[in-house]
Short mmCIF file of C-alpha atoms in Angstrom, two decimals:
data_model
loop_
_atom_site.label_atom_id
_atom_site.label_comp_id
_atom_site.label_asym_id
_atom_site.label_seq_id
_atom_site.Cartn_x
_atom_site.Cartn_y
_atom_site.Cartn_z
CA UNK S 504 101.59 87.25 138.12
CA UNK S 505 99.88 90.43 139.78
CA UNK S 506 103.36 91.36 140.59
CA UNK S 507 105.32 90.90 137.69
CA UNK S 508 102.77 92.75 135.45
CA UNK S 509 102.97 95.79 138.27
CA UNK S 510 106.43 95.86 137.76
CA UNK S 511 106.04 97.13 134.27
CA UNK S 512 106.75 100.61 133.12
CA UNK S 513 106.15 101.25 129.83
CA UNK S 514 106.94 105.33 130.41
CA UNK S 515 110.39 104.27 131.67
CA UNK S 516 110.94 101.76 129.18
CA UNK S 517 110.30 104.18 126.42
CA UNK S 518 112.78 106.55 128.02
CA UNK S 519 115.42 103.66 127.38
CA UNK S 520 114.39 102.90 124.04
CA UNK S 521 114.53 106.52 123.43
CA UNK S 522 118.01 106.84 124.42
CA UNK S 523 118.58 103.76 121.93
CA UNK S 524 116.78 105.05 118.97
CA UNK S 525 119.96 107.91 118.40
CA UNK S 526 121.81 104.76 117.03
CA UNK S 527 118.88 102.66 115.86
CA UNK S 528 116.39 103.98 113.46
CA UNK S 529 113.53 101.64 113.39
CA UNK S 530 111.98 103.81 110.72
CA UNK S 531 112.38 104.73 107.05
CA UNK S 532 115.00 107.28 107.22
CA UNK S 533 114.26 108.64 103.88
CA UNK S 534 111.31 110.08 105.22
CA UNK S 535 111.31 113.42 106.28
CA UNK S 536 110.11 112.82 109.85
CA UNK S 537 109.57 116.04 111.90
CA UNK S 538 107.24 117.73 108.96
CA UNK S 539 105.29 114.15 108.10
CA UNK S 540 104.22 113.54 111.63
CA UNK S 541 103.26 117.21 111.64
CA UNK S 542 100.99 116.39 108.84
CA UNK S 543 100.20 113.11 110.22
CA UNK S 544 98.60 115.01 113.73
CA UNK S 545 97.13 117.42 111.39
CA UNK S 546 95.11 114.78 109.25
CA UNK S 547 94.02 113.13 112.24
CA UNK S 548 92.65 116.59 113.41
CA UNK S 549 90.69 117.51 110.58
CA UNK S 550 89.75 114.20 109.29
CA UNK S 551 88.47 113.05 112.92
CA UNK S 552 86.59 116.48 113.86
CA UNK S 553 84.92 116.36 110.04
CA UNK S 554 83.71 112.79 110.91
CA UNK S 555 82.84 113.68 114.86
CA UNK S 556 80.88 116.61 112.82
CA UNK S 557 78.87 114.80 109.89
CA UNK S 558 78.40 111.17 112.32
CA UNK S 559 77.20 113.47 115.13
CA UNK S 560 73.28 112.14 114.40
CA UNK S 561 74.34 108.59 114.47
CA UNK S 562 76.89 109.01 117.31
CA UNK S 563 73.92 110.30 119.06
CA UNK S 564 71.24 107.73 118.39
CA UNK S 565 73.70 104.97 119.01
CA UNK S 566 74.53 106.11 122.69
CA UNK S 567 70.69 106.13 123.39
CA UNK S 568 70.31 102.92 122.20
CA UNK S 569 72.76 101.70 124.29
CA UNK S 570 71.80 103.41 127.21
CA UNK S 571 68.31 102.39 126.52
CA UNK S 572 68.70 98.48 126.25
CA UNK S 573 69.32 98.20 129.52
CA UNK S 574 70.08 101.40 131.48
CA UNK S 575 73.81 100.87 131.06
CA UNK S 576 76.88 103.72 130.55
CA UNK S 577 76.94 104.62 127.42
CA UNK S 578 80.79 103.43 126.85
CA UNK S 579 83.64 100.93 128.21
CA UNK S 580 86.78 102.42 128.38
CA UNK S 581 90.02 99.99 128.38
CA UNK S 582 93.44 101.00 129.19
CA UNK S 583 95.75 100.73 126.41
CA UNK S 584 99.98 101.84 125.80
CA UNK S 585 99.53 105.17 123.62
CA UNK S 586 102.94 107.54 122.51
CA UNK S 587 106.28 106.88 124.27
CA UNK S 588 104.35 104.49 126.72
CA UNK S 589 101.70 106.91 128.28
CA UNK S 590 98.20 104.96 129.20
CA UNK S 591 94.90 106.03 128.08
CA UNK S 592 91.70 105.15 127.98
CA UNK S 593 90.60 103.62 124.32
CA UNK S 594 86.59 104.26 124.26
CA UNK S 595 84.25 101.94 122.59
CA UNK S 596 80.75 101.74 122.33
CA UNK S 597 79.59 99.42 125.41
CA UNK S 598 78.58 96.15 123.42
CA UNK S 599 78.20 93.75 126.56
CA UNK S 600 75.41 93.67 129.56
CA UNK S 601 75.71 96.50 132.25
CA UNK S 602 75.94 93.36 134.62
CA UNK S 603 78.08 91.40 132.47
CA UNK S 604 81.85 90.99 132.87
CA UNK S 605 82.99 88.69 130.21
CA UNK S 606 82.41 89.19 126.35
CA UNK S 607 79.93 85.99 126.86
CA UNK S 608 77.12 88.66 127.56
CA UNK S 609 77.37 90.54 124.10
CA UNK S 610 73.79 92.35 123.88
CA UNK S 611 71.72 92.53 120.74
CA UNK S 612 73.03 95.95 120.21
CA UNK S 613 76.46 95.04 120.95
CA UNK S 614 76.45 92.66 118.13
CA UNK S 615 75.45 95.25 115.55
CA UNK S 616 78.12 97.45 116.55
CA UNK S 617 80.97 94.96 116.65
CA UNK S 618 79.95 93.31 113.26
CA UNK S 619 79.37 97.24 111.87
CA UNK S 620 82.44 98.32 113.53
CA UNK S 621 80.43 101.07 115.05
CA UNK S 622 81.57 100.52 118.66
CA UNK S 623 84.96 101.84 117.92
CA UNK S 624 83.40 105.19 116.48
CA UNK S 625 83.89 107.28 120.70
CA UNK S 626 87.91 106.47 119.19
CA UNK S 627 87.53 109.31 117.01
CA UNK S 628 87.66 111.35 120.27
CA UNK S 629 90.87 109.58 121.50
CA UNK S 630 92.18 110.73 118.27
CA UNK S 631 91.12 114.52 118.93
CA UNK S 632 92.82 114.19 121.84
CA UNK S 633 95.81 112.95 120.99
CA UNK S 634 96.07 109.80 121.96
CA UNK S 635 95.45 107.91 118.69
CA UNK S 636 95.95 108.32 115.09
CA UNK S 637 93.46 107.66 112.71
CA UNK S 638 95.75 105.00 111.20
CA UNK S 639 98.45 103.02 113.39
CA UNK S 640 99.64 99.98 114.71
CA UNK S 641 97.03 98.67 117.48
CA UNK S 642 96.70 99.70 120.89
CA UNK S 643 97.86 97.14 123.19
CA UNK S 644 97.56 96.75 126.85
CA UNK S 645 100.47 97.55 129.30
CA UNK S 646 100.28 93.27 130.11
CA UNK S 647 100.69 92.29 126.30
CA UNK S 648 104.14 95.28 125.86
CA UNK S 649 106.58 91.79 126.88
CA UNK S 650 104.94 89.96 124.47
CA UNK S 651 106.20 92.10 121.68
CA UNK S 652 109.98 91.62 122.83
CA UNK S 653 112.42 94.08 120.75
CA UNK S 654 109.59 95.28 118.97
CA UNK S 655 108.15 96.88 121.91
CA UNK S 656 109.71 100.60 120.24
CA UNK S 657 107.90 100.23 117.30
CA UNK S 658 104.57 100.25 119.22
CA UNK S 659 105.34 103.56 121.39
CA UNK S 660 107.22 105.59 119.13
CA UNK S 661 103.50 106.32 117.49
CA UNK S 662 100.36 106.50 118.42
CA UNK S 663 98.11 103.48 117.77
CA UNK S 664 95.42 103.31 115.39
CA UNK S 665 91.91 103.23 115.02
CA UNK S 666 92.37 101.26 112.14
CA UNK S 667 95.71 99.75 110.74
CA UNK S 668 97.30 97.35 108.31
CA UNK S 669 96.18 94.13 110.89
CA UNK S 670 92.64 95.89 110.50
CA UNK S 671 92.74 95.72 106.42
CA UNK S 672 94.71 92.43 106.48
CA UNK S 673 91.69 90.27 108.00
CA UNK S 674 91.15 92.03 111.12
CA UNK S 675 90.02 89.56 113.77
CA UNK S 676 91.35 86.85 111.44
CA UNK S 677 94.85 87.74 111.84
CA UNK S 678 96.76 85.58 114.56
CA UNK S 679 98.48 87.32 117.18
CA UNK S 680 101.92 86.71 115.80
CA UNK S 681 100.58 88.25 112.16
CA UNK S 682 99.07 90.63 114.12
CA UNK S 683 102.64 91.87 115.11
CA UNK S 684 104.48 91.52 112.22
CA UNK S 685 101.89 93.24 110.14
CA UNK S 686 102.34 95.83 112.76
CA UNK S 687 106.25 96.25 111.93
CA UNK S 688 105.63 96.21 108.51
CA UNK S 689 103.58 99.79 108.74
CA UNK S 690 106.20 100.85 111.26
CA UNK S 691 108.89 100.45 108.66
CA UNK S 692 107.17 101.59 105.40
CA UNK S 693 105.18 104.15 106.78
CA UNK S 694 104.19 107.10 104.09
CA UNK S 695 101.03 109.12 104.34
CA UNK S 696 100.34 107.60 100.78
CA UNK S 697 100.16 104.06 102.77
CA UNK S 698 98.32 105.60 105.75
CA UNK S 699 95.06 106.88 103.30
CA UNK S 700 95.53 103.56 101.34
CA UNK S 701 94.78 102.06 104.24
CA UNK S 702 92.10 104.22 105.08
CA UNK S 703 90.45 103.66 102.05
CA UNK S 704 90.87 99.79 102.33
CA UNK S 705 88.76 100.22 105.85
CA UNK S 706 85.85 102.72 104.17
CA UNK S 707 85.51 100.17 101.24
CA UNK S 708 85.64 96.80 103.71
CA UNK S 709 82.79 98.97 105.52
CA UNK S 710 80.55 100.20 102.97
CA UNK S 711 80.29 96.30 100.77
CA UNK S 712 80.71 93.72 103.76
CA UNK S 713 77.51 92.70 105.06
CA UNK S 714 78.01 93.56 108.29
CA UNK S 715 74.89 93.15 109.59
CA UNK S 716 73.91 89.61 108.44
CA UNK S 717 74.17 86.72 110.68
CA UNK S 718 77.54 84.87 110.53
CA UNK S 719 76.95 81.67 108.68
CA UNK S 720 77.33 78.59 110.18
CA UNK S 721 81.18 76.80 109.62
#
């Protein structure tokens, strides 16, 4: 298994599906691409440094919380397929046990900020970077790319998101196969209209979800 998954290029992969896209245009070609992802980049600039900006205070009381709880680093950092294939590392806000390697071991603190969302907040820097987009499919590991078959274009011809239409859809409720096509769907009707409708889908499932209650019991 070690091997197969080694064998695995997504950079070369998205060389050949680059070659392919001249004839096949997974997108809406009504769209004016070149100037829309220009705009795209440039929303995710200023929208991403405003929030880095104004969440500063919290960003900074939440890392010494974490660090604090039980001496741990501050993030975990998983590697996930970003534009035409290139891995990255997709920050989050370390939610599990400094000794712990399985999500068995979420801490008290880690269960606020996965239930708040707030552990995905350090993606606002992959987005500064360039490695993200505010809005996008999501970012999937170089083991999962097979899984997604002759989809596998649609996921590195953009950068993935820190939120998306699986996110606004029913987030962890979404089955993996959903997960995908929901994924496609975006790919295919993408509009900046669409990308702050889903924006302002994820603010509002944020601000009036009680995030912070227990789960009840099924």
């Amino acid at each position: 298994m070690a091997g197969k998954n080694q064998g695995i290029n997504p950079t070369g992969l998205w060389r050949d599906i680059a070659r392919a896209r001249q004839e096949r245009r997974p997108f809406n070609s009504s769209q004016p691409r070149p100037i829309s992802r220009i705009l795209k980049r440039a929303l995710d600039i200023i929208i991403a440094a405003s929030f880095l900006f104004f969440l500063s205070p919290l960003l900074l009381s939440a890392a010494v919380i974490v660090t604090l709880s039980d001496w741990g680093p501050v993030f975990n950092s998983h590697r996930r397929i970003g534009y035409k294939g290139k891995e990255f590392r997709c920050l989050k806000f370390r939610t599990i046990g400094s000794d712990a390697t399985t999500d068995a071991h979420v801490t008290v603190v880690g269960d606020i900020l996965r239930r708040s969302s707030l552990d995905k907040l350090p993606q606002l820097i992959n987005v500064l970077l360039g490695q993200m987009s505010l809005v996008g499919p999501r970012a999937i590991t170089k083991e999962e790319l097979p899984r997604y078959g002759e989809h596998a274009y649609a996921y590195m011809a953009v950068r993935p998101g820190l939120t998306g239409h699986w996110q606004t859809s029913g987030h962890n409720d979404v089955s993996y196969r959903n997960g995908i096509s929901l994924d496609v769907e975006y790919l295919s009707k993408w509009t900046l209209t669409l990308d702050f409708v889903i924006m302002a889908k994820t603010l509002s499932a944020l601000l009036f979800r009680h995030a912070l209650l227990p789960k009840a019991d099924s």
